CSV table of C-alpha atoms in Angstrom, one decimal:
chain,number,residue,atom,x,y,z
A,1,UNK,CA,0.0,0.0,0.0
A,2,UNK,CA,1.5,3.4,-0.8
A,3,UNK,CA,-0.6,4.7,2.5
A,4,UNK,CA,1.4,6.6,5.0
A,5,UNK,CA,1.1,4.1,8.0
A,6,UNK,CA,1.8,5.2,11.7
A,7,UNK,CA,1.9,3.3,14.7
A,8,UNK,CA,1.1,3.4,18.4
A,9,UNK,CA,1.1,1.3,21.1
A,10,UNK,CA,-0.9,0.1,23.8
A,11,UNK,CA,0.5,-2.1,27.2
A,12,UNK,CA,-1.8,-2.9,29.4
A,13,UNK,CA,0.4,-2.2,32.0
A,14,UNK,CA,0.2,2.0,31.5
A,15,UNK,CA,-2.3,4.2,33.0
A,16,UNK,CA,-2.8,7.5,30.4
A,17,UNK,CA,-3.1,6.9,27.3
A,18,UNK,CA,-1.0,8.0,23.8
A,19,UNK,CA,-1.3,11.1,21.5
A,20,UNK,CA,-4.2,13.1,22.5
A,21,UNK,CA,-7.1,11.4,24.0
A,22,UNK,CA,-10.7,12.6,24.4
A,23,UNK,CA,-12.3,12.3,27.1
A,24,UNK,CA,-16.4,11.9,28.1
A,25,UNK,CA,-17.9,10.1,31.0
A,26,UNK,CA,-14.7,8.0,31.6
A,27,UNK,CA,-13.8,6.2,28.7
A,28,UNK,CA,-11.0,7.7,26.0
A,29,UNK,CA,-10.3,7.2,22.7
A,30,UNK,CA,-8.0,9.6,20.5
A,31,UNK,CA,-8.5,12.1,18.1
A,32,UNK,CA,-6.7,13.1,15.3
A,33,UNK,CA,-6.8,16.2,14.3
A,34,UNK,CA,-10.2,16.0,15.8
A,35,UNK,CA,-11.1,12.9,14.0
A,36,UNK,CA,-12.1,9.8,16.2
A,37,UNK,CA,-9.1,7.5,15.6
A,38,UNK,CA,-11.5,4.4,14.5
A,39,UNK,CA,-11.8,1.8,12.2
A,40,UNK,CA,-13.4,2.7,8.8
A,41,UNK,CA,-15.9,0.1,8.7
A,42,UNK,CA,-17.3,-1.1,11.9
A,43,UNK,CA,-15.9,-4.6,12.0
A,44,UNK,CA,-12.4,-5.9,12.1
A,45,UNK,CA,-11.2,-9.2,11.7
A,46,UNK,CA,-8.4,-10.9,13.7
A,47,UNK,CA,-6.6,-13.7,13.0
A,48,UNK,CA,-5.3,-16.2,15.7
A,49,UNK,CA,-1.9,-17.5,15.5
A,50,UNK,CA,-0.8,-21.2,16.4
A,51,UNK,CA,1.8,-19.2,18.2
A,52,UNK,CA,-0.5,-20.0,21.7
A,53,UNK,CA,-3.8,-19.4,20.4
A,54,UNK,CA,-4.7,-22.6,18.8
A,55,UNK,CA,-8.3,-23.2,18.2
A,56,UNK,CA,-9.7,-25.2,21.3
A,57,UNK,CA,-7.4,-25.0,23.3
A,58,UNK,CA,-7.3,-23.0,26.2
A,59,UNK,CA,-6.1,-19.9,25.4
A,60,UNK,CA,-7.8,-20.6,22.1
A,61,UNK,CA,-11.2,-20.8,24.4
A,62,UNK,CA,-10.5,-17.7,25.9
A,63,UNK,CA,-9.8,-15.8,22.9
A,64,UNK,CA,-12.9,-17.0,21.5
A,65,UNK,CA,-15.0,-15.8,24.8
A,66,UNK,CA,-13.3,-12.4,24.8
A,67,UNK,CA,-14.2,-11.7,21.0
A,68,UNK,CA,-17.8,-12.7,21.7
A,69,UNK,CA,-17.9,-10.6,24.7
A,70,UNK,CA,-17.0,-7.9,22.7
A,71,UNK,CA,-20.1,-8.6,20.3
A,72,UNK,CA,-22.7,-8.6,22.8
A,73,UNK,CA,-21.5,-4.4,23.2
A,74,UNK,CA,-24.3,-2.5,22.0
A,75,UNK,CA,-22.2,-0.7,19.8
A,76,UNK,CA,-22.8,-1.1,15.9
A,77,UNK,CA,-18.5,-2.7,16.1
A,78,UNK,CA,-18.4,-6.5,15.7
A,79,UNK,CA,-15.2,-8.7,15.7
A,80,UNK,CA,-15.1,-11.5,13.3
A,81,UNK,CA,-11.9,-14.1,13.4
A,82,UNK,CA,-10.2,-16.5,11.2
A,83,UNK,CA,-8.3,-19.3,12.8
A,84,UNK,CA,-4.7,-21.3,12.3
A,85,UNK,CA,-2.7,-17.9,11.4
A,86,UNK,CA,0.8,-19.6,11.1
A,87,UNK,CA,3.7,-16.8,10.9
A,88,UNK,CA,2.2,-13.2,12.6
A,89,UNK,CA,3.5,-10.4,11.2
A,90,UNK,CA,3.8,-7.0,12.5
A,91,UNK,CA,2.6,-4.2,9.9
A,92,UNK,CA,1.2,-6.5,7.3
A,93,UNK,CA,-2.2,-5.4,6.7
A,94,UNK,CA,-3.5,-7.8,8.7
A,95,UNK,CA,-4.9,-8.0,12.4
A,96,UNK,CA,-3.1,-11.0,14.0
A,97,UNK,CA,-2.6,-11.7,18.0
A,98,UNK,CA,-0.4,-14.1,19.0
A,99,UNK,CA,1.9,-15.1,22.5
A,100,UNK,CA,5.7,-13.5,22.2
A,101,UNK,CA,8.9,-12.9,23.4
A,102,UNK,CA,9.4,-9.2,21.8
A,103,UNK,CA,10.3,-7.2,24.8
A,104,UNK,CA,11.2,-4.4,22.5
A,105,UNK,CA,7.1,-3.7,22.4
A,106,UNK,CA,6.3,-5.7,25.3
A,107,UNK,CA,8.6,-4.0,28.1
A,108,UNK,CA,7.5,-6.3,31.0
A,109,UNK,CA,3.8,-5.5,30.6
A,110,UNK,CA,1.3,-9.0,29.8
A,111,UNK,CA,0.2,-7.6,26.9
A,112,UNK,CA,0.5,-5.0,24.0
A,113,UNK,CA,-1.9,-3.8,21.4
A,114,UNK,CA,0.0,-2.3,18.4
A,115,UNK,CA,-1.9,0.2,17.0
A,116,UNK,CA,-1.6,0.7,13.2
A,117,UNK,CA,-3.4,4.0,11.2
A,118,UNK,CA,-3.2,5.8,8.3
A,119,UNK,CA,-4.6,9.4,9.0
A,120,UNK,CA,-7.4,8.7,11.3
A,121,UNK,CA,-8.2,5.6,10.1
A,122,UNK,CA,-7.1,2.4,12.0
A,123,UNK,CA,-5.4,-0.2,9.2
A,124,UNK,CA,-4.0,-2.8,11.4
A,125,UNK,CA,-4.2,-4.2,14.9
A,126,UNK,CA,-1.6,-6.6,16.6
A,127,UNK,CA,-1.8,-7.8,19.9
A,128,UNK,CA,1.2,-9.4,21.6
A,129,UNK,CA,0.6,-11.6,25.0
A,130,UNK,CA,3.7,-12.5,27.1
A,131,UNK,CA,4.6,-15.6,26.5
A,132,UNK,CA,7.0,-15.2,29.6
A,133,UNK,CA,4.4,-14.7,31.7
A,134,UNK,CA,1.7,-16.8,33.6
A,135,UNK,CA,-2.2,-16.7,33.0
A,136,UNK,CA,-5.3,-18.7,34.4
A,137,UNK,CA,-7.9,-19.5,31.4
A,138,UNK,CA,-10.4,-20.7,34.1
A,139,UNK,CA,-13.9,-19.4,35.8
A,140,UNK,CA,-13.6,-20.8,38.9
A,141,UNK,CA,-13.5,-17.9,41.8
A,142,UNK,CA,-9.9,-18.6,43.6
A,143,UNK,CA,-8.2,-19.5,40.3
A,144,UNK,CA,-7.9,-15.9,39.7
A,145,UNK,CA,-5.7,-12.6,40.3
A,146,UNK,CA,-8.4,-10.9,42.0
A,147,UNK,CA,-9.2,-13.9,44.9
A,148,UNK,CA,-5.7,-15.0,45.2
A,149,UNK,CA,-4.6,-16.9,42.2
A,150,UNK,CA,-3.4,-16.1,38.8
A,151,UNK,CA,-4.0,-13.6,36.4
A,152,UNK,CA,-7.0,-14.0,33.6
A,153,UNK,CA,-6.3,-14.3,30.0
A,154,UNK,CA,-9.5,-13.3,29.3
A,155,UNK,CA,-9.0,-9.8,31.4
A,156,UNK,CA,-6.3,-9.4,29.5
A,157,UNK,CA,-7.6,-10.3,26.2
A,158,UNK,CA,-10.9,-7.9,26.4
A,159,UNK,CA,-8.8,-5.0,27.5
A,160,UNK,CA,-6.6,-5.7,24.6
A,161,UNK,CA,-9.5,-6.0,21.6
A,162,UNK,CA,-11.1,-2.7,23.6
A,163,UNK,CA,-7.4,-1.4,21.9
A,164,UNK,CA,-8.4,-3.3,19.1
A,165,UNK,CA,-11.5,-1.5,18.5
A,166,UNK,CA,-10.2,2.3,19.4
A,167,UNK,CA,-10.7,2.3,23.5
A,168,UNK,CA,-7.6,4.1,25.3
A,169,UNK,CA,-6.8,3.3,29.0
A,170,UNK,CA,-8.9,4.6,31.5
A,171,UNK,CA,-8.4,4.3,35.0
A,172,UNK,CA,-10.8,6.6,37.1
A,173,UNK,CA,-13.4,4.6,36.7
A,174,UNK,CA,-14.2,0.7,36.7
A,175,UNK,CA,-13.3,-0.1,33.0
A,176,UNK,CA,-11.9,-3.0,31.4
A,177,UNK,CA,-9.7,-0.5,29.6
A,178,UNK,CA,-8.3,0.6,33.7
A,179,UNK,CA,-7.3,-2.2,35.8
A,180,UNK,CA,-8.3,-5.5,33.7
A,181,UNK,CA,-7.6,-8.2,36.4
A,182,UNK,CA,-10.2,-7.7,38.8
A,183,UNK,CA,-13.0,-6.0,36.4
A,184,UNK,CA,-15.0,-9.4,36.6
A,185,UNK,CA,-18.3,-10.3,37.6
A,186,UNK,CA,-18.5,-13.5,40.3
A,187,UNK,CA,-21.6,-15.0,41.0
A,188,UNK,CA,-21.4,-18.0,43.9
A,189,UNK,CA,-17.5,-19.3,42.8
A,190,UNK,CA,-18.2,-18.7,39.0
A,191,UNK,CA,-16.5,-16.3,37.2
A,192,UNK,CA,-18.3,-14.2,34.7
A,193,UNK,CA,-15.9,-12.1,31.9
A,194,UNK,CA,-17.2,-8.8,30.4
A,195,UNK,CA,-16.0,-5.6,28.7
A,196,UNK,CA,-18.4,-3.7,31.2
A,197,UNK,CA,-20.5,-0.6,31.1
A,198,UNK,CA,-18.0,2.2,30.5
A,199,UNK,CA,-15.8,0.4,27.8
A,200,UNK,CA,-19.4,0.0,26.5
A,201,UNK,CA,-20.7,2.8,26.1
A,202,UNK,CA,-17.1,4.1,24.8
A,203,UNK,CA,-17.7,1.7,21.7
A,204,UNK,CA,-21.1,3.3,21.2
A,205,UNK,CA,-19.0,6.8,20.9
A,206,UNK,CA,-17.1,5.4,18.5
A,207,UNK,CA,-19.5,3.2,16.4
A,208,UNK,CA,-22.7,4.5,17.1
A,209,UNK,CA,-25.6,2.7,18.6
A,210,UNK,CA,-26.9,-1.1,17.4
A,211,UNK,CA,-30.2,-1.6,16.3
A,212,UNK,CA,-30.5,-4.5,18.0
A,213,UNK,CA,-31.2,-3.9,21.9
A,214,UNK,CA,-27.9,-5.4,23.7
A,215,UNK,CA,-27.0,-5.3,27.5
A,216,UNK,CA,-23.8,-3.4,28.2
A,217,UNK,CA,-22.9,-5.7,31.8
């Protein structure tokens, strides 16, 4: 493409977010040069790489929870996904997420979003999850961060696709897109995964309001 691609990037790990961000209610996303910083279309499809996301398995199970999460938002964005991506590439016209060692965009943080536009258009999204570090794929109450146990991978992915989608961090309010691993919903020792209210209703900001009446928690 002869487009003039930039790039920023998301951790999960940092508190404000890049470039300039605008900011209602709580959630952010950024502008540029007063543009909502969005996709063109509202979809995007992501493709899963063997590299740890491997279609039933675990991670692949949590992936596939996250994305539909996502799609219950009453925004008009949807996720699609296309399975068995063998060799991610960063920058390649096409939204892949897959486990890695790059601490070069990692830096120590469980996850990355890399961010890729053209203008104020979003052309690409990558997400990176550490493979160095540990996560916890189930629902069961004590297995988790929050109640004593080990970080989510589905925390982490939904705050990662709320990237995906345009959502900057957000931290003065409870939000996905703030502090991921204990923004869960436990009913009894279940564990319920969710992008939440405010994530929500910053996806509606950018994508406008679904036809179709959807719950936001």
């Amino acid at each position: 493409s002869n487009m003039k691609k930039q790039m920023l990037s998301l951790a999960a790990t940092a508190i404000a977010a890049l470039l300039s961000a605008f900011d209602a209610s709580a959630y952010t996303y950024t502008t540029i040069n007063g543009a909502k910083l969005k996709w063109p279309t509202d979809s995007a499809t992501m493709r899963a790489s063997t590299i740890g996301f491997i279609q039933g398995s675990p991670n692949g199970d949590a992936l596939d929870e996250a994305l539909d999460r996502w799609n219950d938002n009453p925004s008009e964005f949807r996720f699609s996904t296309i399975w068995n991506d063998i060799l991610p590439v960063y920058n390649n016209g096409q939204n892949e997420i897959w486990c890695s060692t790059d601490d070069y965009y990692l830096d120590g943080a469980p996850a990355v979003t890399l961010v890729w536009r053209s203008g104020s258009q979003i052309v690409e999204t990558d997400i990176l999850v550490n493979a160095d570090q540990t996560f916890e794929t189930s629902h069961t109450t004590s297995d988790t961060y929050a109640y004593g146990g080990t970080r989510s991978m589905q925390t982490v992915l939904l705050h990662e696709l709320g990237h995906a989608l345009g959502l900057n961090h957000e931290d003065s309010e409870y939000n996905i897109m703030g502090q991921d691993w204990d923004h869960i919903n436990a009913n009894g020792d279940y564990l319920h995964f969710y992008p939440g209210e405010d994530a929500c209703d910053g996806a509606v900001a950018l994508y406008g309001l679904d036809n179709i009446s959807r719950e936001d928690v």
